[in-house]
Backbone as CSV, one residue per row, in Angstrom:
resi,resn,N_x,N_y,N_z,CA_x,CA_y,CA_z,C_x,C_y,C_z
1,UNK,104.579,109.888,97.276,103.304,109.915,97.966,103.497,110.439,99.376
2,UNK,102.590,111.235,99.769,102.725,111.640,101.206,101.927,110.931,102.058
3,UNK,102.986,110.643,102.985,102.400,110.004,104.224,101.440,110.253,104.755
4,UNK,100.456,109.670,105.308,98.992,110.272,105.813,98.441,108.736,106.655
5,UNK,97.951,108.899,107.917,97.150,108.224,108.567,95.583,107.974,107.624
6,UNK,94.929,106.762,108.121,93.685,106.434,107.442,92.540,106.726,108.442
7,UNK,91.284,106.569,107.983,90.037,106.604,108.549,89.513,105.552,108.774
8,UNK,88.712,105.192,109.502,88.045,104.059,109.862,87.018,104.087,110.571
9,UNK,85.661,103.100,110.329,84.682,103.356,110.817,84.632,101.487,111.662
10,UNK,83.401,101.068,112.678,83.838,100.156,113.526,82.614,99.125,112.969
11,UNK,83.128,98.095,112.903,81.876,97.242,113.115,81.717,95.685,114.273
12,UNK,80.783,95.657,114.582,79.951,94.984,116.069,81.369,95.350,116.634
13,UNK,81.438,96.515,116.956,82.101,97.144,118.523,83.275,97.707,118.109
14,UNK,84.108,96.826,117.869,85.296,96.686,117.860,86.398,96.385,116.805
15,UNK,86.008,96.078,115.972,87.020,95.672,114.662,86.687,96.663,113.555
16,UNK,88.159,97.060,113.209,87.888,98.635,112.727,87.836,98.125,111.519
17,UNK,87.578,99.145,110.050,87.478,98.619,108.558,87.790,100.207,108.114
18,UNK,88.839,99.777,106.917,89.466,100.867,106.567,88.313,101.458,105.807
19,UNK,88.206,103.029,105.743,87.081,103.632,104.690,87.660,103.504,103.756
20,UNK,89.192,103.808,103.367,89.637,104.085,102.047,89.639,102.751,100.816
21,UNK,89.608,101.679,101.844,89.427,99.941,100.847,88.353,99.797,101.286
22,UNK,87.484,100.194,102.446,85.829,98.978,102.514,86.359,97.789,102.417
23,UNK,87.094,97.865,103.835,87.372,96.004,104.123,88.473,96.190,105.496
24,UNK,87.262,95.554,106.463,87.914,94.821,107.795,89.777,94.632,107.797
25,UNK,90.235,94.944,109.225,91.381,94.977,109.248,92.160,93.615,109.507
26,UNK,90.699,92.860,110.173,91.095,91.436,110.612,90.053,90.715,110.671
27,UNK,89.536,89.442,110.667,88.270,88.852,110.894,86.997,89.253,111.952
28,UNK,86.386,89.517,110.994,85.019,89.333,112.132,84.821,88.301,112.896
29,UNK,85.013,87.332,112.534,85.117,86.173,113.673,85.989,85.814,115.084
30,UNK,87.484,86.393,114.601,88.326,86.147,115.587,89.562,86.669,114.957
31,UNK,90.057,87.829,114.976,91.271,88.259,114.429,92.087,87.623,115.229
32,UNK,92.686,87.682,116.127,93.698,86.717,116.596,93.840,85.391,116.277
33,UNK,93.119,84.666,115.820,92.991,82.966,115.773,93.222,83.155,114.320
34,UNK,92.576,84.184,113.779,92.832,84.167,112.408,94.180,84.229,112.067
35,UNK,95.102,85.479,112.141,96.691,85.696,112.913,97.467,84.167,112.793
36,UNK,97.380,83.905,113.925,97.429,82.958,114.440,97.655,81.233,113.422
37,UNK,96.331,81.343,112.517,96.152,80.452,111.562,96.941,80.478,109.974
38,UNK,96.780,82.118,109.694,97.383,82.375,108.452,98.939,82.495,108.609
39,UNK,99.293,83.633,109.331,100.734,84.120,109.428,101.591,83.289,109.998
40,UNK,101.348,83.116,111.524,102.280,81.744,111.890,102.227,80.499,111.742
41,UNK,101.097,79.695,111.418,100.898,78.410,111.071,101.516,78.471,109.531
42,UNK,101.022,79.473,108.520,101.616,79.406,107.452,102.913,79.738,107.230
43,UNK,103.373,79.847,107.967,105.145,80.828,107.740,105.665,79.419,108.948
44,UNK,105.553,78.277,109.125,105.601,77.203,109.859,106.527,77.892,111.249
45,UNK,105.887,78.828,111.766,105.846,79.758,113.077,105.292,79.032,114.338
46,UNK,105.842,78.280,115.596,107.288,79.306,115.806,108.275,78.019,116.327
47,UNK,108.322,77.466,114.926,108.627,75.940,114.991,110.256,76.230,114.155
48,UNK,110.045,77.541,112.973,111.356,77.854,112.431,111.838,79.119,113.165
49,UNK,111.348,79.953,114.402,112.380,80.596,114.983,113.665,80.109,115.394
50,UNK,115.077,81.189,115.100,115.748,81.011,115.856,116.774,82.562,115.781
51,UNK,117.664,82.336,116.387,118.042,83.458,116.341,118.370,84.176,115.431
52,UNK,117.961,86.064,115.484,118.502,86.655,114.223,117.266,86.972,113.098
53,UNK,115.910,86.112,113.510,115.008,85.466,112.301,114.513,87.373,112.565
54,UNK,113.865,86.859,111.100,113.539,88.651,110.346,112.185,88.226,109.815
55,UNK,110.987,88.902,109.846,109.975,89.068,109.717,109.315,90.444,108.623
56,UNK,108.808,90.050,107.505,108.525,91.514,107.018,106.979,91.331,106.132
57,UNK,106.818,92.335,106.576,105.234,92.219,106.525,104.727,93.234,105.201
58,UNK,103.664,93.100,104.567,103.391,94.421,103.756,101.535,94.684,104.720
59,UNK,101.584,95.684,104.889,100.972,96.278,105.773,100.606,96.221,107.565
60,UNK,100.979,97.183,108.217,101.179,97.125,109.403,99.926,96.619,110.050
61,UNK,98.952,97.630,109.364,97.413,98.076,110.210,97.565,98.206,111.718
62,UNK,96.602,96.907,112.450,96.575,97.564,114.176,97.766,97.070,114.661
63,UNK,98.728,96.250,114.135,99.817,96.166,115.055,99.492,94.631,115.242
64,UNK,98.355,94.046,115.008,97.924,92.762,115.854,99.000,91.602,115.016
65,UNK,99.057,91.100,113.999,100.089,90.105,113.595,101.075,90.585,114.152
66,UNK,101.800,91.831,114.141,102.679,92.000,115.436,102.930,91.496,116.665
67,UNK,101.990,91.726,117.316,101.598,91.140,118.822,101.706,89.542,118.661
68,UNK,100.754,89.214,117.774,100.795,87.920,117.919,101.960,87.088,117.613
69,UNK,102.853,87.846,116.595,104.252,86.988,116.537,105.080,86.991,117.881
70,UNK,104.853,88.238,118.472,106.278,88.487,119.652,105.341,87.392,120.947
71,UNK,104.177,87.369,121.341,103.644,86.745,121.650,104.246,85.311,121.408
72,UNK,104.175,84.786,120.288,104.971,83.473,119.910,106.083,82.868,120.359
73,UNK,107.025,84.464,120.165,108.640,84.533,120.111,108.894,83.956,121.346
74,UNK,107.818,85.097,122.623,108.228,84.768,124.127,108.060,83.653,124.434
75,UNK,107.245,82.597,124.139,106.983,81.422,124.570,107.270,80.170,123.911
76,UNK,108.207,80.512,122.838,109.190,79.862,122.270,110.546,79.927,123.104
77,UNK,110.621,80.634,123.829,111.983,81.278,124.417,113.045,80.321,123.824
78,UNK,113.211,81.664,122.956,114.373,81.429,121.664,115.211,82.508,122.149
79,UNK,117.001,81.916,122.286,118.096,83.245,122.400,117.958,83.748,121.121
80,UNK,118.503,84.950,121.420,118.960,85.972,119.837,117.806,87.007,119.793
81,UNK,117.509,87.901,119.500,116.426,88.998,118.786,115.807,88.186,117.564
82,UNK,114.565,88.698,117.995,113.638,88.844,116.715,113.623,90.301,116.173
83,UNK,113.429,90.085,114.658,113.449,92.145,114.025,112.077,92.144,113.360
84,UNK,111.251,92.707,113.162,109.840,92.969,112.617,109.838,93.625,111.850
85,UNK,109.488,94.091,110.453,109.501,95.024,109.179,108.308,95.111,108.971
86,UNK,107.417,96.331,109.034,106.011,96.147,108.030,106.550,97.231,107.636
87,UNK,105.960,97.004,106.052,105.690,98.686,105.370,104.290,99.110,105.048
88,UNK,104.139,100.115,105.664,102.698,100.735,105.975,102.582,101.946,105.346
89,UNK,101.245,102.335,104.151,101.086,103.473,103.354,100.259,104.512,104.144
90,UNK,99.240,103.783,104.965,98.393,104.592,105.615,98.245,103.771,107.451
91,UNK,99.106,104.682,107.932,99.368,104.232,109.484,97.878,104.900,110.165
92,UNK,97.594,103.791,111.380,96.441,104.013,111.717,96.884,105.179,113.122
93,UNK,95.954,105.837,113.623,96.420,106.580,114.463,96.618,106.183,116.023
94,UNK,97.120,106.760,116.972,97.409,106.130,117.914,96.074,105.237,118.657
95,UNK,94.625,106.115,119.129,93.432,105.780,119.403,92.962,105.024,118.814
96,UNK,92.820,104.757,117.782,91.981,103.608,117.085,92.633,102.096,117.315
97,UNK,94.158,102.070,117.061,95.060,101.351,117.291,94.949,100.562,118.430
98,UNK,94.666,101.131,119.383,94.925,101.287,120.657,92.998,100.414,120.950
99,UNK,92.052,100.955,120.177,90.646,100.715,120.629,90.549,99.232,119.829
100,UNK,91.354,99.301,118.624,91.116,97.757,118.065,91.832,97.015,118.661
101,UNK,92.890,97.022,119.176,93.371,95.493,120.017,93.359,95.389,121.292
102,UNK,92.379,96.581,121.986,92.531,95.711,123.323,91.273,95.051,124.039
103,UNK,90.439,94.699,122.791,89.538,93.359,122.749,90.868,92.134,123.455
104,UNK,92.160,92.348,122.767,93.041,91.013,122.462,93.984,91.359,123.826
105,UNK,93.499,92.523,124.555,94.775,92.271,125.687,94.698,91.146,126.793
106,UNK,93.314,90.723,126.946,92.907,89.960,127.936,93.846,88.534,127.298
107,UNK,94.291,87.893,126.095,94.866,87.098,125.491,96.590,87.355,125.194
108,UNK,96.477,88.105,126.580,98.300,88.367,126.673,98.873,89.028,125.887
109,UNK,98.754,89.444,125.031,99.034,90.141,124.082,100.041,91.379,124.716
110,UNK,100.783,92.173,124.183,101.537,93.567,124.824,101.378,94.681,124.293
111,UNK,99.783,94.894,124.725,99.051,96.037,123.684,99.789,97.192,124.488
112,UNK,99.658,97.422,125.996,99.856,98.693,126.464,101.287,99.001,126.055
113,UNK,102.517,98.030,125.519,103.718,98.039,125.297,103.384,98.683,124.157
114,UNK,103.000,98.292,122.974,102.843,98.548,121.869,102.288,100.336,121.420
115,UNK,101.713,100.546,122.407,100.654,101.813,122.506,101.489,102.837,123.289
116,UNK,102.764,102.721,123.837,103.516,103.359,124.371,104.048,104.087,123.631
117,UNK,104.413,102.812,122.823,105.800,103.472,122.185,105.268,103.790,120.015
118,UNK,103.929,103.564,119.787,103.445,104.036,118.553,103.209,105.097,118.306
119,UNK,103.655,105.498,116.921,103.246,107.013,116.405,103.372,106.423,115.173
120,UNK,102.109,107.295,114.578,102.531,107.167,112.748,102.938,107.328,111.749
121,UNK,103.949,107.898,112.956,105.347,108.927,111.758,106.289,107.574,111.363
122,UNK,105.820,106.606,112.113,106.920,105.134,111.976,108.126,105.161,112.268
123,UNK,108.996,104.173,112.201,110.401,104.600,112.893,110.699,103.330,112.958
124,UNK,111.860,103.059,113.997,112.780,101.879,114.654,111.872,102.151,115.911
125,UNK,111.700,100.880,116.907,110.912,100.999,118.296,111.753,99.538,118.622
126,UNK,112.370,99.416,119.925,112.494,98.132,120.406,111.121,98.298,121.458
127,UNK,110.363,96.700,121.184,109.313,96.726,122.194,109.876,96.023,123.393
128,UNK,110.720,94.880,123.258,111.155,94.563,124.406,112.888,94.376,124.275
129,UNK,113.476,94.050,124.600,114.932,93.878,124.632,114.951,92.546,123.608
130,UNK,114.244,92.284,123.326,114.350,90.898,122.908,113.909,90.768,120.878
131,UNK,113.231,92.166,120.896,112.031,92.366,119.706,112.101,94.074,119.626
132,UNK,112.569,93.665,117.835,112.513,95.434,117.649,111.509,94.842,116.495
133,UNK,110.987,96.327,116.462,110.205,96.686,115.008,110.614,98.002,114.767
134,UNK,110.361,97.891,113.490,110.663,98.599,111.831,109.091,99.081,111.089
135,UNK,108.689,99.938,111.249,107.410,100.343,110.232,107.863,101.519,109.229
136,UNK,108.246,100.977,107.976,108.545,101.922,106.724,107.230,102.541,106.118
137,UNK,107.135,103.745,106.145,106.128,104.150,105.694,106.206,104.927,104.522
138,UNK,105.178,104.669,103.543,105.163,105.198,102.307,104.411,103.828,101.025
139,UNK,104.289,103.972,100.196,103.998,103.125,99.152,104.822,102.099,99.208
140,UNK,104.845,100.892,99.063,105.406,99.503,99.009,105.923,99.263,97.834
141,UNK,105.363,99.712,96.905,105.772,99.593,95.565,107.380,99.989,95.238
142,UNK,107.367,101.357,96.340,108.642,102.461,96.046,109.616,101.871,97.247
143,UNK,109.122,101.862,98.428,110.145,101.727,99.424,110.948,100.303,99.781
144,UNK,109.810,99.394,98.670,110.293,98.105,99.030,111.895,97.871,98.463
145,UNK,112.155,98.992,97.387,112.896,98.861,96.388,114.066,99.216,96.872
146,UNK,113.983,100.257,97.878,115.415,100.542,98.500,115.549,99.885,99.991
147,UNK,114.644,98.848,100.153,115.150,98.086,101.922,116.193,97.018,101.795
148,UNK,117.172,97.023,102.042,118.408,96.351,101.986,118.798,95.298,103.246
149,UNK,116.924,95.176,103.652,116.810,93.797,104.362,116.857,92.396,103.812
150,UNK,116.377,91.555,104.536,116.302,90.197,104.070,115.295,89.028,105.034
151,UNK,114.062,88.950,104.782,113.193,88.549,105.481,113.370,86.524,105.243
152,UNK,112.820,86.096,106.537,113.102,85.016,106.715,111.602,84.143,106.270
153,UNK,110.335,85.245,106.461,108.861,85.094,106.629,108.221,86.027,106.134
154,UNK,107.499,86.073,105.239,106.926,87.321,104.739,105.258,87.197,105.445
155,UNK,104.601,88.379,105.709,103.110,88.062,106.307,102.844,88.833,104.493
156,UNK,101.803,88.467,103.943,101.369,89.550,102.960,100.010,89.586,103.777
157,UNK,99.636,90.674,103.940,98.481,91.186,104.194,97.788,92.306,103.804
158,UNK,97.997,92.931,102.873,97.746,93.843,102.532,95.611,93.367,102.442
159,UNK,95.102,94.728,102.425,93.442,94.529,102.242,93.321,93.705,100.914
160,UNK,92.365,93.536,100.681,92.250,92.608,99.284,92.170,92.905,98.211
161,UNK,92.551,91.930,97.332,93.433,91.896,96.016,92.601,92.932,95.150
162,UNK,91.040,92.531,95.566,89.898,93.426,94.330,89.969,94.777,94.824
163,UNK,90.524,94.965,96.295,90.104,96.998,96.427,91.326,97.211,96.787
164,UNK,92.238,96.227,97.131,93.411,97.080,97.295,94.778,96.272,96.227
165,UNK,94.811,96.539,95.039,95.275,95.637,93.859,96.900,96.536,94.038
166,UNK,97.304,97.279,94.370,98.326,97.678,94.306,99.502,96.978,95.104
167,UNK,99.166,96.345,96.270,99.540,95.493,97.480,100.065,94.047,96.492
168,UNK,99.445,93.828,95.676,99.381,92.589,95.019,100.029,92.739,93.873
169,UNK,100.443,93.699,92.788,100.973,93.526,91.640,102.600,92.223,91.167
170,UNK,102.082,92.083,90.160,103.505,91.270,90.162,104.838,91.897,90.334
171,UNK,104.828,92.893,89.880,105.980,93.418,90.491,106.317,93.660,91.901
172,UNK,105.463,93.978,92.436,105.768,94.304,94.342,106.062,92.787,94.477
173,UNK,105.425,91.881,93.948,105.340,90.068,94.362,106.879,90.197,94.178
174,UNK,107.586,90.360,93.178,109.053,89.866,92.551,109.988,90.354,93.273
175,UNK,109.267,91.793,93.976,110.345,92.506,94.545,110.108,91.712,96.085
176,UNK,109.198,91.265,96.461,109.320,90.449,97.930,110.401,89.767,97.390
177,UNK,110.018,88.505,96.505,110.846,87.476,96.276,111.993,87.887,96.175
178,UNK,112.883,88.769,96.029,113.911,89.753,95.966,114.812,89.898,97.342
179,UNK,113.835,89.781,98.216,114.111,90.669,99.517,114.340,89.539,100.158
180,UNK,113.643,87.807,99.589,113.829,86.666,101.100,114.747,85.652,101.141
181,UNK,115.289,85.472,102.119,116.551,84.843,102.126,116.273,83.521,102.076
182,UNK,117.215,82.821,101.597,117.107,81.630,100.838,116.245,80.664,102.003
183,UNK,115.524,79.519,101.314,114.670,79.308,102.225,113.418,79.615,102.702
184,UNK,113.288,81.065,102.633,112.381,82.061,102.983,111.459,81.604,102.439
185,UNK,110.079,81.955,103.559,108.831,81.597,103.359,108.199,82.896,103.473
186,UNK,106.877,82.584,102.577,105.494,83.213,102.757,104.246,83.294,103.250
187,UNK,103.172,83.692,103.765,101.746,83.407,103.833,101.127,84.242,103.646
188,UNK,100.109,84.145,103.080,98.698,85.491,102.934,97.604,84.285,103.017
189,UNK,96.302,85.318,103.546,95.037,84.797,103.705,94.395,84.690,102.483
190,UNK,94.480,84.910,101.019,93.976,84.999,99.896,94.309,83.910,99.102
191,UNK,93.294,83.557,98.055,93.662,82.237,97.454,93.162,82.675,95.843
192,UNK,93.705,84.103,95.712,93.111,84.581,94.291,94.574,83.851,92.962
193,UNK,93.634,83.799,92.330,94.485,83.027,91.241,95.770,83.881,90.389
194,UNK,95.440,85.420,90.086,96.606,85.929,89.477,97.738,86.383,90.909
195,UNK,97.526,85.985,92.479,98.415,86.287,93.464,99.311,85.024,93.146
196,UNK,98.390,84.046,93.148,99.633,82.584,93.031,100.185,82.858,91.930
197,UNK,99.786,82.893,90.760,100.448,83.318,89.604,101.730,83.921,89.910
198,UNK,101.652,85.053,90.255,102.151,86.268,90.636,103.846,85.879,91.419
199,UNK,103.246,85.131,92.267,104.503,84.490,93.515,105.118,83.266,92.978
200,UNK,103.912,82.278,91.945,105.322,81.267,91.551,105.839,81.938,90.563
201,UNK,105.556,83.041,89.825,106.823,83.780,88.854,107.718,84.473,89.398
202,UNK,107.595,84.848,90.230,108.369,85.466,91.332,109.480,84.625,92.012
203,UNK,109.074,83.030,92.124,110.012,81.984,92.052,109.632,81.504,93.455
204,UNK,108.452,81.418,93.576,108.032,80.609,95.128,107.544,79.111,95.156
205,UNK,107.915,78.263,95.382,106.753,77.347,95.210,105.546,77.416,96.173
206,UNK,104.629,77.700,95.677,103.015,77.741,96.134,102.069,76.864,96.540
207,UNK,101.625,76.913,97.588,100.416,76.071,97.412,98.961,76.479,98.310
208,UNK,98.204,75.804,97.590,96.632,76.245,98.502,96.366,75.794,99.580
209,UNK,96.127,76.095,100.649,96.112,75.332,101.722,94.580,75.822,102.399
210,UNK,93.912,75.371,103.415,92.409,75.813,103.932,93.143,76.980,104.618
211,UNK,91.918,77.406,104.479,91.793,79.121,105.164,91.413,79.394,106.647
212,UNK,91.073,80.218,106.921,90.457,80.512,108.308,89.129,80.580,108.346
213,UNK,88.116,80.204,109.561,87.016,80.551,109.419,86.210,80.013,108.233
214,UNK,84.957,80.662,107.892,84.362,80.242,106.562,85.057,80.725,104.897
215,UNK,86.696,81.084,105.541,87.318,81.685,103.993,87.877,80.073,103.411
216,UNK,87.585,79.211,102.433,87.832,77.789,102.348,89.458,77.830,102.014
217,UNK,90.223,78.887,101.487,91.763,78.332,101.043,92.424,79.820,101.364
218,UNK,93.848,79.737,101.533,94.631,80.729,101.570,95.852,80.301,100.616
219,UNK,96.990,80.889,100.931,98.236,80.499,100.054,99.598,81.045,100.960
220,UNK,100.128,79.583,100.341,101.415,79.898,101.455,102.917,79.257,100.598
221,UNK,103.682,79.970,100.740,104.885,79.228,99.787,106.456,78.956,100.343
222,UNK,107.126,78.720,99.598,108.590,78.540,100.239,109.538,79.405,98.694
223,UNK,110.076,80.254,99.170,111.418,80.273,97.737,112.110,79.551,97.163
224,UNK,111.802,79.428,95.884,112.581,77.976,95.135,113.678,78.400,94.754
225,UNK,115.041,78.455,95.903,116.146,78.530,95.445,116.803,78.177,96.986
């Protein structure tokens, strides 16, 4: 598949929504709190940092679960590096990127850091001495297969399960479970029934937990081994 940036159109101002899924990149209500609620509260963030810890995400989008983890990291002040992994099919372009999170700069965030050093050709980027990121770009399905990482926390975020079903197959699920080191945890904002499926065959133990906002459950797991 060839790499290619996405389109996006805005709604009330500021929160972009992919054209190619027809579906928001982050809550209408509060993408950060949302962040915030799913990824690090569910990945029991930033209570299991410590040094070395590896982060891998399936879809990048604006960068914002980004922000909000290193955000975490700093005020955990934990020795050692943090490393960041998303794999991203359709990287957003620098401007849009740049127009969706800095609603969130006033909330400390290190958007202008982030916006420095982004392009959507993806790459290795250290954002601070302290925090590198990794954005693999291409299909998840394919690239997950040759990353010879080992994540400590998985974010799944991919758009949702009904328009974006490829993000979700059991196989991409098996091949996470593949990739996380013993221990290793999960979270996604979705509480669809063939995803849990999907992850305790994959060998996670699962469970439903409340959601963000008016979404009533999400799912969050640990690797059963």
């Amino acid at each position: 598949m060839r790499n290619q940036t996405t389109d996006v159109t805005w709604r009330i101002g500021d929160v972009p929504v992919s054209s190619r899924f027809d579906d928001p990149y982050f809550s209408l209500e509060n993408g950060l709190e949302e962040t915030r609620h799913v990824f690090l509260k569910g990945n029991q963030l930033p209570n299991r940092f410590r040094e070395g810890f590896h982060i891998a995400e399936l879809g990048f989008g604006t960068g914002l679960n980004f922000l909000a983890t290193v955000q975490a990291w700093e005020t955990a002040d934990v020795s050692g590096k943090l490393t960041f992994t998303s794999f991203e099919a359709y990287p957003l372009e620098r401007d849009h990127m740049i127009r969706a999170l800095w609603v969130f700069s006033s909330a400390g965030l290190r958007v202008q850091e982030l916006a420095d050093i982004w392009t959507p050709a993806g790459g290795h980027f250290d954002l601070t001495p302290t925090v590198s990121l990794e954005v693999i770009l291409g299909d998840a399905r394919d690239t997950i297969k040759s990353w010879e990482g080992r994540a400590d926390a998985w974010y799944l975020d991919g758009f949702s399960p009904a328009k974006n079903p490829e993000l979700w197959s059991p196989e991409l699920l098996a091949n996470v479970a593949d990739r996380t080191a013993t221990g290793g945890t999960f979270a996604t904002y979705t509480a669809a029934g063939f995803v849990r499926r999907g992850l305790e065959d994959a060998g996670f133990d699962v469970e439903r937990v409340p959601g963000f906002g008016r979404k009533r459950h999400m799912t969050r797991g640990t690797l059963a081994r």
